[in-house]
Coordinates of C-alpha atoms and ligand atoms in Angstrom, one line a residue:
M1 CA -62.2 182.9 26.3
E2 CA -60.0 183.9 29.2
L3 CA -61.0 181.9 32.3
R4 CA -61.0 183.5 35.8
P5 CA -61.1 182.1 39.4
F6 CA -64.6 181.2 40.5
G7 CA -64.5 181.2 44.4
H8 CA -61.1 179.4 44.4
P9 CA -57.8 180.3 42.6
D10 CA -57.7 176.8 41.0
R11 CA -61.3 176.7 39.9
R12 CA -61.3 178.7 36.6
V13 CA -64.5 179.4 34.8
S14 CA -65.5 181.4 31.7
P15 CA -66.8 184.9 32.7
L16 CA -69.7 184.6 30.3
G17 CA -72.0 181.7 30.6
L18 CA -75.4 180.6 29.6
G19 CA -78.6 181.0 31.6
T20 CA -81.6 178.7 31.1
W21 CA -84.6 180.3 32.9
N22 CA -87.8 179.8 30.7
L23 CA -85.9 177.8 28.3
E24 CA -88.6 175.1 28.3
I25 CA -91.0 177.6 26.5
D26 CA -88.5 178.1 23.7
D27 CA -88.4 175.9 20.5
R28 CA -86.5 172.8 22.0
A29 CA -84.2 172.2 19.0
A30 CA -83.3 175.9 18.8
A31 CA -82.6 176.1 22.6
I32 CA -80.4 173.0 22.4
A33 CA -78.6 174.3 19.4
A34 CA -78.0 177.7 21.2
L35 CA -76.6 176.0 24.3
R36 CA -74.2 173.8 22.2
R37 CA -73.1 176.8 20.1
G38 CA -72.5 178.7 23.3
V39 CA -70.3 175.9 24.6
D40 CA -68.3 175.8 21.4
L41 CA -67.8 179.6 21.6
G42 CA -66.3 179.2 25.1
L43 CA -69.5 180.1 27.2
A44 CA -68.8 176.9 28.9
H45 CA -70.6 177.8 32.1
V46 CA -74.2 176.7 32.2
D47 CA -76.6 177.9 34.8
T48 CA -79.8 176.0 35.6
A49 CA -82.1 175.2 38.6
E50 CA -84.5 172.5 39.6
M51 CA -87.3 175.3 39.7
Y52 CA -86.9 175.9 36.0
G53 CA -89.8 174.3 34.3
S54 CA -90.0 172.0 37.3
G55 CA -87.0 169.9 36.1
R56 CA -87.9 170.2 32.4
V57 CA -85.1 172.7 31.8
E58 CA -82.5 170.5 33.5
A59 CA -83.6 167.7 31.1
I60 CA -83.1 170.0 28.1
V61 CA -79.7 171.0 29.4
G62 CA -78.8 167.4 29.9
E63 CA -79.7 166.6 26.3
A64 CA -77.8 169.7 25.0
L65 CA -74.7 168.6 27.0
R66 CA -74.6 165.1 25.8
G67 CA -71.0 164.3 24.8
I68 CA -69.7 167.7 25.9
R69 CA -70.6 167.5 29.6
D70 CA -66.8 167.5 30.6
R71 CA -66.2 170.8 28.8
V72 CA -68.8 172.7 30.9
F73 CA -69.0 174.2 34.4
L74 CA -72.5 173.1 35.3
V75 CA -74.4 175.0 38.0
S76 CA -77.9 174.0 39.5
K77 CA -79.9 175.2 42.4
V78 CA -81.9 173.7 45.2
L79 CA -85.3 175.4 45.9
P80 CA -85.4 176.9 49.4
S81 CA -88.6 174.8 50.1
N82 CA -86.5 171.7 49.6
A83 CA -83.4 173.0 51.5
T84 CA -83.6 170.8 54.6
E85 CA -80.5 168.5 55.1
A86 CA -82.3 165.4 53.6
G87 CA -84.3 167.5 51.2
T88 CA -81.2 169.1 49.6
I89 CA -79.6 165.7 49.1
K90 CA -82.7 164.3 47.4
A91 CA -83.1 167.5 45.3
C92 CA -79.5 167.2 44.1
E93 CA -79.9 163.6 43.2
R94 CA -83.0 164.5 41.2
S95 CA -81.2 167.3 39.4
L96 CA -78.3 164.9 38.5
K97 CA -80.8 162.5 37.0
H98 CA -82.6 165.2 35.0
L99 CA -79.2 166.5 33.8
S100 CA -78.0 163.0 33.0
T101 CA -74.7 163.7 34.8
D102 CA -73.0 162.3 37.9
R103 CA -71.9 165.7 39.4
L104 CA -72.5 169.4 39.4
D105 CA -69.6 171.8 39.4
C106 CA -71.4 174.2 41.7
Y107 CA -74.7 173.8 43.6
L108 CA -76.5 176.8 45.0
L109 CA -79.3 177.6 47.4
H110 CA -81.7 179.5 45.1
W111 CA -82.7 182.2 47.7
P112 CA -82.6 182.3 51.5
S113 CA -84.8 179.5 53.0
T114 CA -86.9 179.3 56.1
H115 CA -85.2 176.0 56.8
P116 CA -82.0 176.5 58.9
L117 CA -79.0 177.2 56.7
E118 CA -77.0 174.8 59.0
G119 CA -78.8 171.8 57.4
T120 CA -78.4 173.0 53.9
I121 CA -74.7 173.5 54.4
R122 CA -74.4 170.0 56.1
A123 CA -76.0 168.6 52.9
F124 CA -73.7 170.5 50.6
E125 CA -70.7 169.2 52.6
K126 CA -71.9 165.6 52.3
L127 CA -72.7 165.9 48.6
Q128 CA -69.2 167.4 48.1
K129 CA -67.6 164.6 50.1
D130 CA -69.5 162.0 48.0
G131 CA -68.3 163.7 44.7
K132 CA -71.9 164.7 43.7
I133 CA -71.0 168.5 43.7
R134 CA -67.6 170.0 43.3
S135 CA -68.4 173.3 45.0
Y136 CA -71.4 175.1 46.5
G137 CA -72.8 178.6 47.2
V138 CA -75.8 180.7 47.5
S139 CA -78.0 183.1 45.5
N140 CA -79.9 186.2 46.4
F141 CA -78.0 186.6 49.6
D142 CA -77.3 190.0 51.1
V143 CA -74.2 190.7 53.3
E144 CA -75.9 189.5 56.5
G145 CA -76.9 186.2 54.9
L146 CA -73.4 185.8 53.4
E147 CA -71.8 186.4 56.8
Q148 CA -73.9 183.7 58.3
A149 CA -73.1 181.3 55.4
V150 CA -69.4 181.8 55.7
R151 CA -69.6 181.4 59.5
L152 CA -71.4 178.1 59.1
A153 CA -69.4 176.7 56.2
G154 CA -66.0 178.1 57.1
P155 CA -63.6 180.3 55.1
G156 CA -63.1 179.5 51.5
K157 CA -66.2 177.2 51.2
I158 CA -68.8 179.5 49.7
A159 CA -67.8 179.6 46.1
C160 CA -70.5 181.9 44.7
N161 CA -73.4 184.3 45.3
Q162 CA -75.6 184.7 42.3
V163 CA -77.5 187.9 42.3
L164 CA -79.4 190.3 40.1
Y165 CA -77.0 192.6 38.3
N166 CA -77.2 194.6 35.1
L167 CA -76.7 198.2 33.9
S168 CA -80.1 199.3 35.2
E169 CA -79.9 197.3 38.5
R170 CA -76.6 197.9 40.2
T171 CA -77.7 197.6 43.8
V172 CA -75.1 194.8 44.5
E173 CA -72.3 197.3 43.9
H174 CA -73.1 199.0 47.2
A175 CA -72.1 196.2 49.6
V176 CA -72.6 192.6 48.2
L177 CA -70.1 192.8 45.4
P178 CA -67.2 194.4 47.4
W179 CA -67.9 192.0 50.3
C180 CA -67.7 189.0 47.9
E181 CA -64.7 190.4 46.1
A182 CA -62.7 190.9 49.4
R183 CA -63.3 187.2 50.2
G184 CA -62.7 185.7 46.7
I185 CA -66.4 184.8 46.3
A186 CA -67.5 184.7 42.7
V187 CA -70.4 186.9 41.9
A188 CA -72.7 185.5 39.2
A189 CA -74.8 188.3 37.5
Y190 CA -78.3 187.0 36.7
S191 CA -80.6 188.8 34.3
P192 CA -77.5 190.6 33.0
L193 CA -79.5 191.8 30.0
G194 CA -82.4 193.1 32.2
A195 CA -84.4 190.0 31.4
T196 CA -87.4 191.4 29.5
R197 CA -86.3 195.0 29.8
F198 CA -83.0 195.7 28.2
P199 CA -81.6 199.0 29.5
S200 CA -81.3 201.1 26.4
G201 CA -80.1 204.6 26.0
K202 CA -78.1 207.1 23.9
V203 CA -74.8 206.6 25.7
L204 CA -75.0 202.8 25.3
D205 CA -75.9 203.1 21.6
D206 CA -73.2 205.6 20.9
L207 CA -70.6 203.4 22.7
A208 CA -71.7 200.4 20.8
A209 CA -71.6 202.2 17.4
A210 CA -68.1 203.5 18.1
R211 CA -66.9 199.9 18.9
R212 CA -68.8 198.3 16.0
A213 CA -70.5 196.3 18.8
T214 CA -74.1 195.8 19.9
P215 CA -75.5 197.6 22.9
R216 CA -76.0 194.2 24.6
Q217 CA -72.4 193.3 24.0
I218 CA -71.4 196.6 25.8
A219 CA -73.8 195.9 28.6
L220 CA -72.3 192.5 29.3
A221 CA -68.7 193.8 28.9
F222 CA -69.5 196.4 31.5
L223 CA -70.5 193.7 34.1
I224 CA -67.5 191.4 33.4
R225 CA -64.9 194.1 33.5
R226 CA -64.7 193.3 37.2
K227 CA -62.7 190.2 37.6
S228 CA -65.0 188.8 40.3
V229 CA -68.1 188.9 38.1
F230 CA -69.6 186.2 35.8
A231 CA -72.6 187.0 33.6
I232 CA -75.0 184.3 32.5
P233 CA -77.2 185.7 29.8
K234 CA -80.0 183.5 28.6
S235 CA -80.6 183.0 24.9
G236 CA -83.0 180.7 23.0
S237 CA -81.2 181.1 19.7
V238 CA -77.9 180.6 18.1
A239 CA -77.9 184.2 16.7
H240 CA -78.4 185.7 20.3
T241 CA -75.8 183.4 21.8
E242 CA -73.2 184.4 19.1
E243 CA -74.0 188.0 19.7
N244 CA -73.6 187.7 23.5
A245 CA -70.3 185.7 23.1
G246 CA -68.9 188.8 21.3
A247 CA -68.9 190.6 24.6
A248 CA -66.0 188.6 25.9
S249 CA -63.5 190.3 23.6
I250 CA -64.5 193.8 24.5
E251 CA -62.4 195.4 27.1
L252 CA -63.9 198.7 28.0
T253 CA -61.6 201.7 28.6
D254 CA -61.9 203.6 31.9
D255 CA -63.5 206.5 29.9
E256 CA -66.2 204.2 28.4
A257 CA -66.9 202.6 31.9
R258 CA -67.2 206.1 33.3
R259 CA -69.7 207.2 30.7
L260 CA -71.8 204.1 31.3
D261 CA -71.5 204.6 35.1
A262 CA -72.9 208.1 34.7
A263 CA -75.7 207.1 32.2
F264 CA -76.8 204.2 34.5
P265 CA -76.0 205.3 38.0
P266 CA -76.2 202.6 40.8
G267 CA -78.7 204.8 42.8
P268 CA -79.1 204.7 46.5
W269 CA -79.0 201.6 48.6
R270 CA -82.6 200.1 49.0
G271 CA -81.7 196.7 50.1
L272 CA -80.8 193.7 47.9
A273 CA -82.9 193.7 44.7
T274 CA -84.1 190.3 43.4
A275 CA -85.9 189.0 40.3
Ligands
NAP1 P1 -81.3 187.9 30.7 O1 -80.3 186.9 30.4 O2 -80.9 189.2 31.2 O3 -82.3 188.1 29.5 C1 -82.8 187.0 28.7 C2 -83.7 187.7 27.6 O4 -82.9 188.4 26.7 C3 -84.4 186.6 26.8 O5 -85.7 187.1 26.5 C4 -83.6 186.5 25.5 O6 -84.3 186.2 24.5 C5 -83.0 187.9 25.4 N1 -81.7 188.0 24.7 C6 -80.6 187.3 25.0 N2 -79.6 187.6 24.2 C7 -80.1 188.5 23.3 C8 -79.6 189.1 22.2 N3 -78.3 189.0 21.9 N4 -80.4 190.0 21.5 C9 -81.8 190.1 21.9 N5 -82.3 189.5 22.9 C10 -81.5 188.7 23.6 O7 -82.4 187.3 31.8 P2 -82.6 186.1 32.6 O8 -82.9 184.9 31.9 O9 -83.6 186.5 33.7 O10 -81.2 185.8 33.4 C11 -80.2 185.0 32.9 C12 -80.1 183.7 33.7 O11 -79.8 184.0 35.1 C13 -81.4 183.0 33.7 O12 -81.7 182.3 32.5 C14 -81.1 182.0 34.9 O13 -80.3 180.9 34.5 C15 -80.4 182.9 35.9 N6 -81.4 183.6 36.8 C16 -81.2 183.3 38.1 C17 -82.0 183.9 39.2 C18 -81.8 183.5 40.6 O14 -82.7 183.9 41.4 N7 -80.7 183.0 41.0 C19 -83.0 184.7 38.8 C20 -83.2 185.0 37.4 C21 -82.3 184.5 36.5 P3 -84.3 184.8 23.7 O15 -84.5 183.8 24.8 O16 -85.3 184.9 22.7 O17 -82.9 184.7 23.1

């Protein structure tokens, strides 16, 4: 799978990855098999968080990545309630333990915190200096929050903003996405399949049929056609993961993208949408 810059020209990551929210309620063996199959297929970008199953998902991910950790770009997130300077460091160390690894490739603040961002960023810097994280970023940040983060961290330091983005929820296209694109900040699209509500419709079905693809593959291809975007669909089965991986080889034409754009319009700006 063609890799693309993730917040830095030299940090190249697969545009399709593997989400893990709610993975702890899936059949454990099937979830592990799905993650390992995903990595084999090149979806070598795994997204998790200390929040998921209160650490249980990180433990499942750690088990799934046994022996293949070095092939994966591994992302986890600190809970805003833990995001003081000392709390962030402790949370990261806990995540590393759960994940059975010695470093994260990217560490994110899960959503804006009431703790001052200065402290979180100081902790990120220390963790990076100590080799415990390779890069850091944020999640669910609007432009105002991003401006503050970049001001505090300095240019080139915020690698990623992870946001809600799928065919039915395109709010980020109004401002967050172009702002990040202009600064080389990766945009990771969460709930790229709409979570529990996949955005169906005739145009999507017709385009998929014409391509001998599935609607979900077309929906994912629509998101990652922008080179700044990474999509992290969650799947609890090998079959779903294999289907999702197929999206990587679909390059939509301008006409196909226009038809999807008209069928799933971004709608008016109503502030940043979150899960
Ligand atoms: P999603 O990836 O849009 O959708 C996941 C759902 O789609 C699951 O029910 C999954 O079912 C199903 N699915 C996946 N592939 C399928 C296929 N090929 N055919 C049929 N169904 C399929 O939603 P998400 O989990 O909310 O988002 C993805 C990831 O983003 C999360 O797992 C998490 O890592 C991250 N996330 C981050 C935030 C944040 O605040 N930063 C918020 C939400 C999510 P099965 O499990 O049965 O395969």
